[in-house]
Coordinates of N, CA and C in Angstrom, one line a residue:
M132 N 2.5 -32.4 -24.1 CA 2.7 -31.1 -24.8 C 3.4 -30.8 -23.9
I133 N 4.5 -29.8 -24.3 CA 5.9 -29.2 -23.2 C 4.9 -27.7 -23.0
A134 N 4.7 -27.4 -21.9 CA 4.5 -26.0 -21.2 C 5.5 -25.1 -21.9
K135 N 5.1 -24.2 -22.3 CA 6.1 -22.7 -23.0 C 6.4 -22.3 -21.6
P136 N 7.5 -21.6 -21.5 CA 8.0 -21.1 -20.6 C 7.4 -19.8 -20.6
Q137 N 7.0 -19.1 -19.2 CA 6.1 -18.0 -18.9 C 7.1 -16.9 -19.0
R138 N 7.4 -16.0 -19.4 CA 8.0 -14.8 -18.9 C 7.2 -13.9 -17.9
M139 N 8.0 -14.0 -16.7 CA 7.5 -13.1 -15.4 C 8.2 -11.7 -15.4
R140 N 7.1 -10.8 -15.0 CA 7.6 -9.3 -14.8 C 8.2 -9.1 -14.0
P141 N 9.4 -8.3 -13.7 CA 10.1 -8.1 -12.5 C 9.4 -7.5 -11.3
L142 N 9.6 -7.7 -10.4 CA 8.6 -7.5 -9.1 C 9.3 -5.9 -9.0
E143 N 8.3 -5.3 -8.8 CA 8.4 -3.5 -8.5 C 7.5 -3.4 -7.4
P144 N 8.5 -2.5 -6.6 CA 8.0 -1.7 -5.2 C 6.6 -0.7 -5.7
A145 N 5.8 -0.8 -4.5 CA 4.7 -0.3 -4.6 C 4.2 0.1 -3.2
V146 N 3.4 1.1 -3.2 CA 3.4 1.7 -1.7 C 1.7 1.5 -1.7
I147 N 1.0 1.1 -0.9 CA -0.3 1.0 -0.4 C -0.8 1.6 1.0
A148 N -1.7 2.4 0.4 CA -2.2 3.0 2.0 C -3.7 2.1 2.5
F149 N -4.1 1.9 3.8 CA -5.0 1.5 3.7 C -6.2 1.8 5.1
G150 N -7.1 1.8 5.3 CA -7.7 2.5 5.8 C -9.1 2.2 6.3
S151 N -9.8 2.2 7.3 CA -11.2 1.5 7.7 C -11.7 2.4 8.8
N152 N -12.7 2.6 8.7 CA -13.8 3.4 9.9 C -15.1 3.0 10.1
L153 N -15.2 1.4 9.5 CA -16.9 0.8 10.0 C -16.4 -0.3 10.5
G154 N -17.2 -0.7 11.3 CA -17.1 -2.0 11.6 C -15.9 -2.5 12.6
D155 N -15.3 -4.0 12.8 CA -14.4 -4.2 13.5 C -12.8 -3.4 12.7
R156 N -12.5 -2.6 12.9 CA -11.4 -1.8 12.0 C -10.4 -2.5 11.6
E157 N -9.8 -2.9 12.9 CA -8.2 -3.7 13.1 C -8.6 -5.2 12.2
A158 N -9.8 -6.1 12.8 CA -9.8 -7.1 12.0 C -10.2 -7.0 10.5
T159 N -10.9 -6.0 10.1 CA -11.1 -5.9 8.6 C -9.6 -5.7 7.8
V160 N -8.9 -4.9 8.5 CA -7.6 -4.3 7.7 C -6.7 -5.7 7.4
K161 N -6.7 -6.5 9.1 CA -5.5 -7.5 9.0 C -5.9 -8.5 8.2
A162 N -7.4 -9.0 8.1 CA -8.0 -10.1 7.0 C -7.7 -9.4 5.4
A163 N -7.6 -8.3 5.4 CA -7.5 -7.5 4.0 C -5.9 -7.8 3.2
L164 N -5.2 -7.7 4.8 CA -3.6 -7.6 4.4 C -3.3 -9.2 4.1
D165 N -4.0 -10.1 4.9 CA -3.9 -11.8 4.3 C -4.5 -11.8 3.1
D166 N -5.3 -11.2 2.6 CA -5.6 -11.6 1.4 C -5.1 -10.7 0.3
L167 N -4.3 -9.5 0.6 CA -3.3 -9.2 -0.2 C -2.2 -10.3 -0.2
A168 N -1.8 -10.3 0.9 CA -0.5 -11.4 1.1 C -0.7 -12.6 0.2
Q169 N -2.0 -13.0 0.2 CA -2.3 -14.3 -1.1 C -2.7 -14.1 -2.4
T170 N -2.3 -12.4 -2.8 CA -2.7 -12.4 -4.2 C -1.3 -12.7 -5.1
P171 N -1.6 -13.8 -6.1 CA -0.7 -13.6 -7.1 C 0.2 -12.8 -7.6
G172 N 1.5 -12.4 -7.6 CA 2.2 -11.6 -8.3 C 2.3 -10.5 -6.9
V173 N 1.7 -10.5 -5.8 CA 2.3 -9.5 -4.9 C 2.6 -10.4 -3.6
R174 N 3.5 -9.6 -3.4 CA 4.3 -10.1 -1.9 C 4.6 -8.9 -0.5
L175 N 4.1 -9.0 0.3 CA 3.9 -7.9 1.4 C 5.5 -8.0 1.8
D176 N 6.3 -6.8 1.6 CA 7.3 -6.4 2.5 C 7.4 -6.0 3.7
A177 N 6.4 -5.1 4.1 CA 6.2 -4.3 5.3 C 5.2 -3.7 5.5
V178 N 4.4 -3.5 7.1 CA 3.4 -3.4 7.0 C 3.6 -2.3 8.2
S179 N 3.3 -1.1 7.9 CA 3.3 0.0 9.1 C 2.7 -0.3 10.5
P180 N 2.9 0.4 11.8 CA 2.0 0.4 13.1 C 0.7 1.3 12.1
F181 N -0.7 0.8 13.1 CA -1.6 1.3 12.7 C -1.6 2.5 13.7
L182 N -2.4 4.1 13.1 CA -3.0 4.8 13.5 C -4.0 5.2 13.4
E183 N -4.9 6.0 14.2 CA -6.1 6.3 14.1 C -6.1 7.8 13.5
S184 N -6.7 8.2 12.6 CA -6.9 9.4 12.2 C -9.0 10.3 11.9
V185 N -8.7 11.5 12.0 CA -10.2 11.7 12.0 C -10.6 11.6 10.8
A186 N -11.6 11.3 10.3 CA -12.6 11.3 9.2 C -12.3 12.6 8.2
V187 N -12.3 12.6 6.7 CA -11.6 13.7 5.9 C -12.7 13.6 5.0
R188 N -13.6 14.6 4.5 CA -14.4 14.5 3.6 C -14.3 15.7 2.6
L189 N -15.1 15.5 1.5 CA -14.5 16.7 0.5 C -14.6 17.9 1.1
D190 N -15.1 18.5 2.1 CA -15.5 19.9 2.4 C -14.5 19.8 3.9
G191 N -13.8 18.8 4.3 CA -13.0 19.0 5.1 C -13.2 17.9 6.3
V192 N -12.3 18.2 7.6 CA -12.5 17.2 8.7 C -13.7 16.9 9.1
D193 N -14.3 15.8 9.4 CA -15.5 15.7 10.0 C -15.5 14.8 11.3
E194 N -15.2 15.7 12.3 CA -15.0 15.2 13.6 C -16.6 14.0 14.1
D195 N -17.6 14.2 13.6 CA -18.5 13.7 14.0 C -18.4 12.1 13.3
A196 N -17.5 11.8 12.3 CA -17.7 10.5 11.8 C -16.7 9.8 12.5
P197 N -17.1 8.5 12.1 CA -16.5 7.3 12.9 C -14.5 7.7 12.5
R198 N -13.8 7.5 13.2 CA -12.4 7.7 13.4 C -11.9 6.7 12.4
Y199 N -11.0 6.8 11.5 CA -10.1 5.4 10.5 C -9.1 4.9 11.4
L200 N -8.3 3.9 11.1 CA -7.6 3.8 11.6 C -6.9 3.1 10.1
N201 N -5.8 3.5 10.4 CA -5.0 3.9 8.8 C -3.3 3.3 9.1
G202 N -2.9 2.9 7.7 CA -1.5 2.9 7.9 C -1.2 2.3 6.5
V203 N 0.0 1.9 6.0 CA 1.0 1.7 4.8 C 1.4 0.3 5.0
T204 N 1.3 -0.1 3.6 CA 1.8 -1.7 3.3 C 2.9 -1.3 2.4
L205 N 4.1 -1.6 2.3 CA 5.1 -1.8 1.2 C 4.9 -3.4 0.7
V206 N 4.7 -3.3 -1.0 CA 4.6 -4.5 -1.7 C 5.8 -4.5 -2.7
S207 N 6.0 -5.8 -2.9 CA 6.5 -6.2 -4.2 C 5.6 -6.8 -5.5
T208 N 5.5 -6.4 -6.4 CA 4.6 -7.0 -7.5 C 4.9 -7.1 -8.5
A209 N 4.5 -8.1 -9.1 CA 4.4 -8.7 -10.8 C 3.3 -8.0 -11.4
L210 N 2.5 -7.2 -10.9 CA 1.3 -6.9 -11.5 C 1.3 -5.4 -12.0
D211 N 0.6 -5.0 -13.4 CA 0.8 -3.9 -13.7 C 0.2 -2.9 -12.8
P212 N -0.1 -1.5 -12.7 CA -0.9 -0.8 -11.8 C -2.1 -1.0 -11.6
H213 N -2.6 -1.0 -13.2 CA -4.3 -1.3 -13.3 C -4.6 -3.1 -13.0
A214 N -3.8 -3.7 -12.8 CA -4.0 -5.1 -12.4 C -4.1 -5.0 -10.7
L215 N -3.3 -4.3 -10.4 CA -2.5 -4.2 -9.1 C -4.3 -3.2 -8.4
L216 N -4.6 -2.7 -9.1 CA -5.8 -1.6 -8.6 C -7.0 -2.9 -8.6
D217 N -7.2 -3.6 -9.5 CA -8.4 -4.4 -9.9 C -8.1 -5.3 -8.6
E218 N -7.3 -5.8 -8.0 CA -6.7 -6.7 -7.1 C -7.4 -5.9 -5.7
L219 N -6.9 -4.9 -5.8 CA -7.0 -4.1 -4.2 C -8.7 -3.5 -4.5
H220 N -9.4 -3.6 -5.4 CA -10.9 -3.3 -5.7 C -11.5 -5.0 -5.2
R221 N -11.2 -5.7 -5.7 CA -11.7 -7.0 -5.4 C -11.7 -7.5 -3.9
I222 N -10.5 -7.2 -3.1 CA -10.4 -7.1 -1.7 C -11.2 -6.3 -1.1
E223 N -11.2 -5.2 -1.6 CA -12.3 -4.0 -0.9 C -13.4 -4.8 -0.8
D224 N -14.3 -5.1 -2.2 CA -15.5 -5.6 -2.3 C -15.8 -6.9 -1.4
A225 N -14.6 -7.8 -1.0 CA -14.8 -9.1 -0.2 C -15.2 -8.7 1.3
H226 N -14.3 -7.3 1.3 CA -14.8 -7.0 2.8 C -16.0 -6.0 3.1
G227 N -16.6 -6.0 2.6 CA -17.7 -5.1 2.5 C -17.8 -3.8 2.1
R228 N -17.2 -3.5 1.3 CA -16.9 -2.2 0.7 C -18.0 -1.6 0.0
V229 N -18.6 -0.5 -0.1 CA -19.7 0.0 -0.6 C -19.4 1.6 -1.1
R230 N -19.4 1.4 -2.5 CA -19.1 3.1 -3.1 C -20.4 3.9 -3.3
V231 N -20.6 4.4 -2.5 CA -22.1 5.1 -2.4 C -21.8 6.5 -2.5
E232 N -20.6 7.0 -1.4 CA -20.2 8.2 -1.5 C -18.7 8.7 -1.6
R233 N -18.6 9.6 -2.1 CA -17.2 9.7 -2.7 C -16.5 10.4 -1.2
W234 N -15.4 9.9 -0.9 CA -14.7 10.2 0.5 C -15.8 9.8 1.9
G235 N -16.6 9.0 1.8 CA -17.7 8.6 2.8 C -16.9 7.3 3.6
D236 N -17.9 7.2 4.3 CA -17.3 5.8 5.7 C -17.1 4.9 5.1
R237 N -16.2 3.9 5.2 CA -16.2 2.3 4.7 C -15.7 1.5 5.6
T238 N -16.0 0.4 5.4 CA -15.2 -0.8 6.0 C -13.7 -1.1 5.7
L239 N -13.4 -0.6 4.5 CA -12.2 -1.1 3.8 C -11.9 0.5 2.6
D240 N -10.5 1.0 2.7 CA -10.2 1.5 1.9 C -8.8 1.0 1.2
L241 N -8.1 0.6 0.0 CA -7.0 0.6 -0.3 C -6.6 1.5 -1.4
D242 N -5.3 2.1 -1.3 CA -4.9 3.2 -2.5 C -3.7 2.8 -2.6
I243 N -2.9 2.9 -4.2 CA -1.8 2.9 -4.5 C -1.7 4.0 -4.3
I244 N -0.2 4.3 -3.4 CA 0.2 5.5 -3.2 C 1.3 5.8 -4.3
A245 N 2.0 5.1 -4.7 CA 3.1 5.1 -5.4 C 3.7 3.8 -6.1
M246 N 4.0 3.6 -7.1 CA 4.5 2.1 -7.8 C 5.8 2.5 -8.7
G247 N 6.9 2.3 -7.7 CA 7.9 2.5 -8.4 C 8.3 3.9 -8.8
G248 N 8.7 4.5 -9.9 CA 8.6 5.6 -10.3 C 7.7 5.9 -11.5
R249 N 6.7 5.2 -11.1 CA 5.8 5.3 -12.4 C 4.5 6.7 -12.3
Q250 N 4.4 7.4 -13.5 CA 3.2 8.1 -13.4 C 2.2 7.6 -14.3
V251 N 1.0 7.6 -13.8 CA -0.1 7.1 -14.4 C -0.9 8.5 -14.4
H252 N -1.9 8.8 -15.2 CA -2.9 9.7 -15.3 C -3.8 9.3 -16.0
D253 N -4.9 8.4 -15.9 CA -6.1 8.1 -16.8 C -7.4 7.8 -16.1
E254 N -8.2 7.6 -16.5 CA -10.0 7.5 -15.9 C -10.2 6.6 -14.5
R255 N -8.9 5.9 -14.6 CA -8.9 4.8 -13.4 C -7.9 5.2 -12.1
L256 N -6.9 5.5 -12.8 CA -5.6 5.7 -12.0 C -4.7 6.9 -12.1
T257 N -4.5 7.4 -10.8 CA -3.6 8.5 -11.0 C -2.1 8.0 -9.8
L258 N -1.4 8.2 -10.7 CA 0.1 7.9 -9.9 C 1.2 8.7 -10.0
P259 N 1.9 9.1 -9.0 CA 1.3 9.1 -7.7 C 0.2 9.6 -7.5
H260 N -0.5 8.9 -6.0 CA -1.7 9.4 -5.6 C -1.9 10.8 -5.4
P261 N -2.9 11.4 -6.0 CA -2.6 13.0 -6.0 C -2.7 14.1 -4.9
R262 N -3.3 13.1 -3.7 CA -3.2 13.7 -2.3 C -2.5 13.2 -1.4
A263 N -1.5 12.3 -1.7 CA -0.7 11.7 -0.7 C -0.2 12.7 0.2
S264 N 0.7 13.7 -0.6 CA 1.5 14.5 0.0 C 0.5 15.5 1.3
E265 N -0.4 15.7 1.1 CA -1.8 16.3 2.1 C -1.8 15.5 2.9
R266 N -1.7 14.2 3.2 CA -2.2 13.3 4.2 C -1.1 12.9 5.4
E267 N -1.1 13.1 6.5 CA -0.1 12.7 7.5 C -0.7 11.2 7.8
F268 N -2.1 10.6 8.0 CA -1.9 9.1 7.7 C -1.6 8.5 6.4
V269 N -1.1 9.1 5.6 CA -0.1 8.3 4.9 C 1.2 8.5 4.8
L270 N 1.6 9.8 4.8 CA 3.2 9.9 5.4 C 3.5 9.4 6.5
A271 N 3.2 9.5 7.5 CA 3.6 9.1 8.7 C 3.8 7.6 8.9
P272 N 2.7 6.7 8.4 CA 3.0 5.5 8.5 C 4.0 5.0 7.6
W273 N 4.3 5.8 6.3 CA 5.0 5.6 5.2 C 6.7 5.4 6.2
L274 N 6.6 6.7 6.5 CA 7.9 6.9 7.1 C 8.1 5.7 8.2
D275 N 7.5 5.4 8.6 CA 7.8 4.4 10.0 C 8.2 2.9 9.5
V276 N 7.9 2.7 7.9 CA 8.3 1.6 7.2 C 9.5 1.8 6.4
D277 N 9.9 3.0 5.7 CA 10.6 3.1 4.8 C 11.3 4.5 5.5
P278 N 12.4 5.1 6.2 CA 13.1 6.3 6.4 C 13.5 7.1 5.4
D279 N 13.6 6.4 3.9 CA 14.2 7.3 2.8 C 13.4 7.1 1.8
A280 N 12.2 7.0 2.1 CA 10.8 6.7 1.1 C 11.0 8.3 0.6
E281 N 10.3 8.2 -0.9 CA 10.4 9.3 -1.6 C 9.1 9.1 -2.2
L282 N 8.3 10.4 -2.4 CA 7.3 10.4 -3.2 C 7.5 11.1 -4.9
P283 N 7.5 10.1 -5.6 CA 8.2 10.3 -6.9 C 7.2 11.8 -7.6
G284 N 8.5 12.9 -7.7 CA 8.0 14.0 -8.1 C 7.9 15.3 -7.1
L285 N 7.7 14.8 -5.9 CA 7.6 15.7 -4.7 C 8.5 15.7 -3.8
G286 N 9.2 14.8 -3.8 CA 10.1 14.4 -2.7 C 10.2 13.4 -1.9
R287 N 11.2 14.1 -0.7 CA 11.3 13.0 -0.1 C 10.0 13.0 1.7
V288 N 9.8 11.7 1.9 CA 8.5 11.6 2.4 C 8.6 12.3 4.1
D289 N 9.9 12.3 4.6 CA 9.9 12.9 5.9 C 10.2 14.7 5.6
A290 N 10.3 15.2 4.3 CA 10.3 16.8 4.0 C 9.1 17.0 4.0
L291 N 8.6 16.4 3.3 CA 7.0 16.1 2.9 C 6.1 16.1 4.5
L292 N 6.1 15.3 5.3 CA 5.8 15.2 6.2 C 6.5 16.3 7.5
A293 N 7.2 17.1 7.4 CA 7.9 18.1 8.3 C 7.2 19.4 7.6
Q294 N 7.1 19.8 6.5 CA 6.4 20.5 6.0 C 4.4 20.8 6.2
L295 N 4.3 19.8 6.0 CA 2.7 19.2 6.3 C 2.2 19.8 7.9
R296 N 3.3 19.3 8.6 CA 3.2 19.6 10.4 C 3.5 20.9 10.5
A297 N 4.1 21.5 9.9 CA 4.7 23.1 9.7 C 3.4 23.7 9.5
S298 N 3.1 23.3 8.2 CA 1.7 24.2 7.9 C 0.7 23.6 8.9
A299 N 0.4 22.8 9.5 CA -1.1 22.5 10.2 C -0.5 23.5 11.8
G300 N 0.9 23.5 11.8 CA 0.8 24.3 13.3 C 0.8 25.6 13.0
S301 N 0.8 26.4 11.6 CA 1.0 27.5 11.6 C -0.5 28.0 11.6
E302 N -0.9 27.0 10.9 CA -2.8 27.2 10.9 C -3.4 26.9 12.4
D303 N -3.0 26.4 13.4 CA -3.3 26.3 14.5 C -3.1 27.5 15.3
V304 N -2.1 27.9 14.8 CA -1.7 29.5 15.5 C -2.6 30.5 15.0
A305 N -2.5 30.6 13.6 CA -3.6 31.8 13.0 C -4.9 31.7 13.3
A306 N -5.8 29.8 13.7 CA -7.2 30.1 14.5 C -6.9 30.4 15.8
N307 N -6.1 30.7 16.2 CA -6.3 30.9 17.9 C -5.5 32.2 17.9
G308 N -5.5 33.1 17.2 CA -5.3 34.5 16.8 C -3.6 34.4 17.5
G309 N -2.9 33.6 17.1 CA -1.4 34.1 17.2 C -1.0 33.5 18.2
A310 N -1.8 32.8 19.4 CA -1.4 33.0 20.7 C -0.4 31.5 20.6
S311 N 0.5 31.2 21.6 CA 1.0 30.2 21.8 C 0.5 29.3 22.9

């Protein structure tokens, strides 16, 4: 019997943020990126330099928690957004991710930030990621690998990062009583 030709979905760009604050963070992230590169229907196109950041909880920054190692990878994928999310969860689970506390410490966190110009909002997934524009640890590494990046519906990543940094600077000034 002759095999029926399969229709392949065209590759679509996606931005995936990664982070880890437990265990050997760098080894975990590198192994997870290798796993992602081996995932059928996914091609890694770029990986940002790693950066450290403080832990952010539901109630704000937690200076006492272990620091995160963060970054962004650009991929091209033939998977639909939910299938890509399933693969990311599989990789997280393979690297010891335990989902106990929302925004808690973790061995690995993989989030789809944007996928083409798609807008998705359901019980499992929101695209673009609803807090990406508020996270320097997402915007800065993304800009490192794509200087022309845009967050769908919100604008250029360089402008969002500048606005975020300016806002953080004005908060620092206000917190210090306006002293420079």
